[in-house]
Amino acid sequence: ELKVEQNPLFLSMQEGKNYTIYCNYSTTSDRLYWYRQDPGKSLESLFVLLSNGAVKQEGRLMASLDTKARLSTLHITAAVHDLSATYFCAVDGSGSRLTFGEGTQLTVNP
Amino acid sequence: GAGVSQTPSNKVTEKGKYVELRCDPISGHTALYWYRQSLGQGPEFLIYFQGTGAADDSGLPNDRFFAVRPEGSVSTLKIQRTERGDSAVYLCASSPLGGGSYNEQFFGPGTRLTVL
């Protein structure tokens, strides 16, 4: 059974600081997705990572995938308040269903 | 274009009642998925349709849950004899292909189900 673990689960950081969210998964996969969820809202797709070594960047967020280590990272550079949200990684282990991590609740403080 | 839509946005029901939740996927998307998200958790897979057929229903928790997609577009998730533990946000997603292909899933706004 595919398991996906994120850490940290809660992250409080100051504006302007950098931090990394980690996503580990238990079985082989080369398809990993990052989503953002604002309170009471649905999931917004951020990044699609489809191969080992894939790196994607959008604004202050950068995601990478290491399929050998079964690890993805979401790096936040110079955080701003607008990035406050819950971030989920999701692994496509079977070609259909996504298995999600528990989510990282990020709060960026002024 | 229009995204995935779900109705109702909120549903409050009493224990033991029957409910139906509807999902309209993005036009042309052949794959449709239902997930359930409990408070403070990530979404959990329920069922996946490829066209009209349920390709994987292994996430349905028990036989009170059933879903259909009769014409390969709109899908309805049906829950019989609801229990308080069924309270959650039910998310629908669609993707262009599914089934082993590049599978970015686009999520709807969800239906928040509350069972009293």
Coordinates of C-alpha atoms in Angstrom, one line a residue:
Chain A
E1 CA 0.0 0.0 0.0
L2 CA 1.4 3.4 -1.0
K3 CA 2.0 5.7 1.9
V4 CA 2.8 9.4 1.6
E5 CA 4.2 11.4 4.5
Q6 CA 4.8 15.1 4.6
N7 CA 6.7 17.1 7.1
P8 CA 6.4 19.3 8.8
L9 CA 2.6 19.2 9.2
F10 CA 2.5 22.7 10.6
L11 CA 4.9 25.5 9.7
S12 CA 4.9 29.0 11.0
M13 CA 7.4 31.3 9.4
Q14 CA 8.2 35.0 9.0
E15 CA 7.9 36.9 5.8
G16 CA 11.2 37.0 3.9
K17 CA 12.4 33.6 5.2
N18 CA 13.1 30.4 3.3
Y19 CA 11.9 27.0 4.1
T20 CA 11.4 23.5 2.6
I21 CA 8.5 21.1 2.9
Y22 CA 9.3 17.4 2.4
C23 CA 7.2 14.7 0.9
N24 CA 8.3 11.0 1.3
Y25 CA 6.5 8.1 -0.3
S26 CA 6.8 4.4 0.1
T27 CA 6.6 2.8 -3.3
T28 CA 8.0 3.4 -6.8
S29 CA 6.4 6.2 -8.7
D30 CA 7.6 8.9 -11.1
R31 CA 4.5 11.0 -11.0
L32 CA 4.1 13.5 -8.2
Y33 CA 1.8 16.5 -7.8
W34 CA 1.7 19.5 -5.5
Y35 CA -1.5 21.2 -4.6
R36 CA -2.5 24.2 -2.6
Q37 CA -5.7 24.5 -0.6
D38 CA -7.0 27.7 1.0
P39 CA -9.4 27.4 4.0
G40 CA -12.8 26.2 2.8
K41 CA -11.7 26.0 -0.8
S42 CA -10.8 23.2 -3.2
L43 CA -7.4 22.1 -4.4
E44 CA -5.4 24.2 -6.8
S45 CA -2.7 22.4 -8.9
L46 CA 0.7 23.9 -8.4
F47 CA 3.3 21.5 -9.9
V48 CA 3.4 18.3 -11.9
L49 CA 6.6 16.3 -11.6
L50 CA 6.9 13.5 -14.1
S51 CA 10.4 12.2 -14.0
N52 CA 13.5 11.8 -11.7
G53 CA 15.3 15.0 -11.3
A54 CA 12.3 17.1 -12.4
V55 CA 12.4 20.7 -11.1
K56 CA 9.6 23.2 -11.5
Q57 CA 9.5 26.8 -10.3
E58 CA 6.7 29.3 -10.1
G59 CA 7.3 32.6 -8.3
R60 CA 8.6 31.9 -4.8
L61 CA 7.9 28.2 -5.0
M62 CA 10.1 25.5 -6.4
A63 CA 9.4 21.8 -6.4
S64 CA 11.7 18.9 -7.2
L65 CA 11.5 15.1 -7.4
D66 CA 14.0 12.4 -6.6
T67 CA 12.4 9.1 -7.5
K68 CA 15.3 7.0 -6.3
A69 CA 15.0 8.5 -2.8
R70 CA 11.2 8.6 -3.1
L71 CA 11.3 12.2 -2.1
S72 CA 9.9 15.5 -3.3
T73 CA 10.6 18.9 -1.9
L74 CA 8.7 22.2 -2.0
H75 CA 11.0 25.1 -1.4
I76 CA 9.7 28.5 -0.4
T77 CA 11.9 31.5 -1.0
A78 CA 11.4 34.8 0.7
A79 CA 7.9 33.9 2.0
V80 CA 5.1 36.4 1.8
H81 CA 1.7 36.3 3.6
D82 CA -0.2 35.3 0.4
L83 CA 1.5 32.0 0.6
S84 CA -0.3 31.0 3.7
A85 CA -2.3 27.9 2.9
T86 CA -2.2 24.1 3.2
Y87 CA 0.1 22.4 0.8
F88 CA -0.4 18.7 -0.3
C89 CA 1.8 16.4 -2.2
A90 CA 0.1 13.5 -4.0
V91 CA 1.6 10.5 -5.6
D92 CA 0.2 8.6 -8.6
G93 CA 1.2 5.1 -7.8
S94 CA -1.2 3.1 -10.0
G95 CA -2.0 5.3 -13.0
S96 CA -5.3 6.4 -11.6
R97 CA -5.8 7.2 -8.0
L98 CA -3.8 9.8 -6.2
T99 CA -2.5 9.1 -2.7
F100 CA -2.2 12.4 -0.7
G101 CA 0.0 13.3 2.2
E102 CA -1.6 14.8 5.3
G103 CA -0.8 18.3 4.2
T104 CA 1.5 21.0 5.6
Q105 CA -0.4 24.0 7.0
L106 CA 1.8 27.0 6.3
T107 CA 1.3 30.3 8.1
V108 CA 3.5 33.3 7.0
N109 CA 3.6 36.0 9.7
P110 CA 4.4 39.7 8.9
Chain B
G1 CA -13.4 27.2 -19.9
A2 CA -15.6 25.9 -17.1
G3 CA -13.9 23.8 -14.4
V4 CA -15.3 20.9 -12.5
S5 CA -18.6 21.8 -10.8
Q6 CA -20.3 20.0 -7.9
T7 CA -23.7 20.3 -6.4
P8 CA -24.9 21.0 -3.8
S9 CA -22.1 22.9 -2.2
N10 CA -23.4 22.0 1.2
K11 CA -25.7 19.2 2.3
V12 CA -27.1 18.7 5.8
T13 CA -28.9 15.5 6.4
E14 CA -30.1 13.3 9.3
K15 CA -28.6 10.0 10.2
G16 CA -30.1 7.2 8.2
K17 CA -31.1 9.3 5.2
Y18 CA -30.1 8.9 1.6
V19 CA -28.1 11.5 -0.2
E20 CA -26.9 12.1 -3.8
L21 CA -23.9 14.3 -4.7
R22 CA -23.4 15.4 -8.3
C23 CA -20.3 16.2 -10.2
D24 CA -19.9 17.8 -13.7
P25 CA -16.4 17.2 -15.0
I26 CA -14.5 19.4 -17.4
S27 CA -15.9 18.9 -20.9
G28 CA -14.0 16.2 -22.8
H29 CA -12.3 14.7 -19.7
T30 CA -12.7 10.9 -19.8
A31 CA -11.5 10.2 -16.3
L32 CA -13.5 11.2 -13.2
Y33 CA -12.5 10.6 -9.6
W34 CA -14.2 10.9 -6.2
Y35 CA -12.3 11.7 -3.1
R36 CA -13.4 12.3 0.5
Q37 CA -11.6 14.8 2.7
S38 CA -12.1 14.8 6.5
L39 CA -11.1 17.8 8.5
G40 CA -7.4 18.3 8.8
Q41 CA -6.6 15.4 6.4
G42 CA -5.6 14.9 2.8
P43 CA -8.2 13.7 0.3
E44 CA -8.8 9.9 0.3
F45 CA -9.6 8.1 -2.9
L46 CA -13.0 6.6 -3.3
I47 CA -13.6 5.6 -6.9
Y48 CA -12.4 6.3 -10.4
F49 CA -14.3 6.2 -13.7
Q50 CA -12.9 5.8 -17.2
G51 CA -15.7 6.7 -19.4
T52 CA -18.9 5.1 -18.1
G53 CA -17.3 2.3 -16.2
A54 CA -15.9 2.2 -12.7
A55 CA -12.3 1.3 -13.3
D56 CA -11.4 1.2 -9.6
D57 CA -13.9 1.3 -6.8
S58 CA -11.6 -0.1 -4.1
G59 CA -11.7 3.1 -2.1
L60 CA -15.4 2.9 -1.4
P61 CA -15.6 2.3 2.4
N62 CA -18.6 -0.1 2.3
D63 CA -21.7 -1.0 0.3
R64 CA -23.6 2.0 1.5
F65 CA -21.6 4.0 -1.0
F66 CA -22.2 3.8 -4.7
A67 CA -21.4 5.9 -7.8
V68 CA -22.6 6.1 -11.3
R69 CA -21.6 7.8 -14.5
P70 CA -24.2 6.5 -17.0
E71 CA -23.2 8.7 -20.0
G72 CA -19.6 9.2 -19.4
S73 CA -19.9 12.7 -18.2
V74 CA -21.8 13.7 -15.1
S75 CA -21.4 11.4 -12.1
T76 CA -23.5 10.9 -9.0
L77 CA -22.1 9.6 -5.7
K78 CA -24.9 8.0 -3.7
I79 CA -24.8 7.3 0.0
Q80 CA -27.4 5.2 1.7
R81 CA -28.3 5.1 5.4
T82 CA -25.9 7.9 6.2
E83 CA -23.9 7.8 9.4
R84 CA -22.3 10.7 11.3
G85 CA -18.9 9.4 10.3
D86 CA -19.8 10.1 6.7
S87 CA -19.5 13.8 7.4
A88 CA -16.7 15.2 5.2
V89 CA -16.1 17.2 2.1
Y90 CA -16.6 15.1 -1.0
L91 CA -14.3 16.2 -3.8
C92 CA -14.7 15.3 -7.5
A93 CA -11.8 15.6 -10.0
S94 CA -11.4 15.0 -13.7
S95 CA -8.5 14.5 -16.0
P96 CA -8.2 14.2 -19.7
L97 CA -7.0 10.6 -19.9
G98 CA -6.2 8.7 -16.7
G99 CA -5.4 5.0 -16.7
G100 CA -1.6 5.2 -16.6
S101 CA -1.2 8.3 -18.7
Y102 CA -0.1 11.7 -17.5
N103 CA -2.8 12.3 -15.0
E104 CA -3.1 15.8 -13.7
Q105 CA -6.4 15.9 -11.9
F106 CA -8.5 19.1 -11.7
F107 CA -10.6 19.4 -8.6
G108 CA -14.1 20.8 -8.1
P109 CA -15.1 23.0 -5.1
G110 CA -16.5 20.0 -3.2
T111 CA -19.7 19.2 -1.4
R112 CA -19.6 19.6 2.4
L113 CA -21.8 16.8 3.8
T114 CA -22.9 17.0 7.4
V115 CA -24.8 14.1 8.9
L116 CA -26.6 15.1 12.1

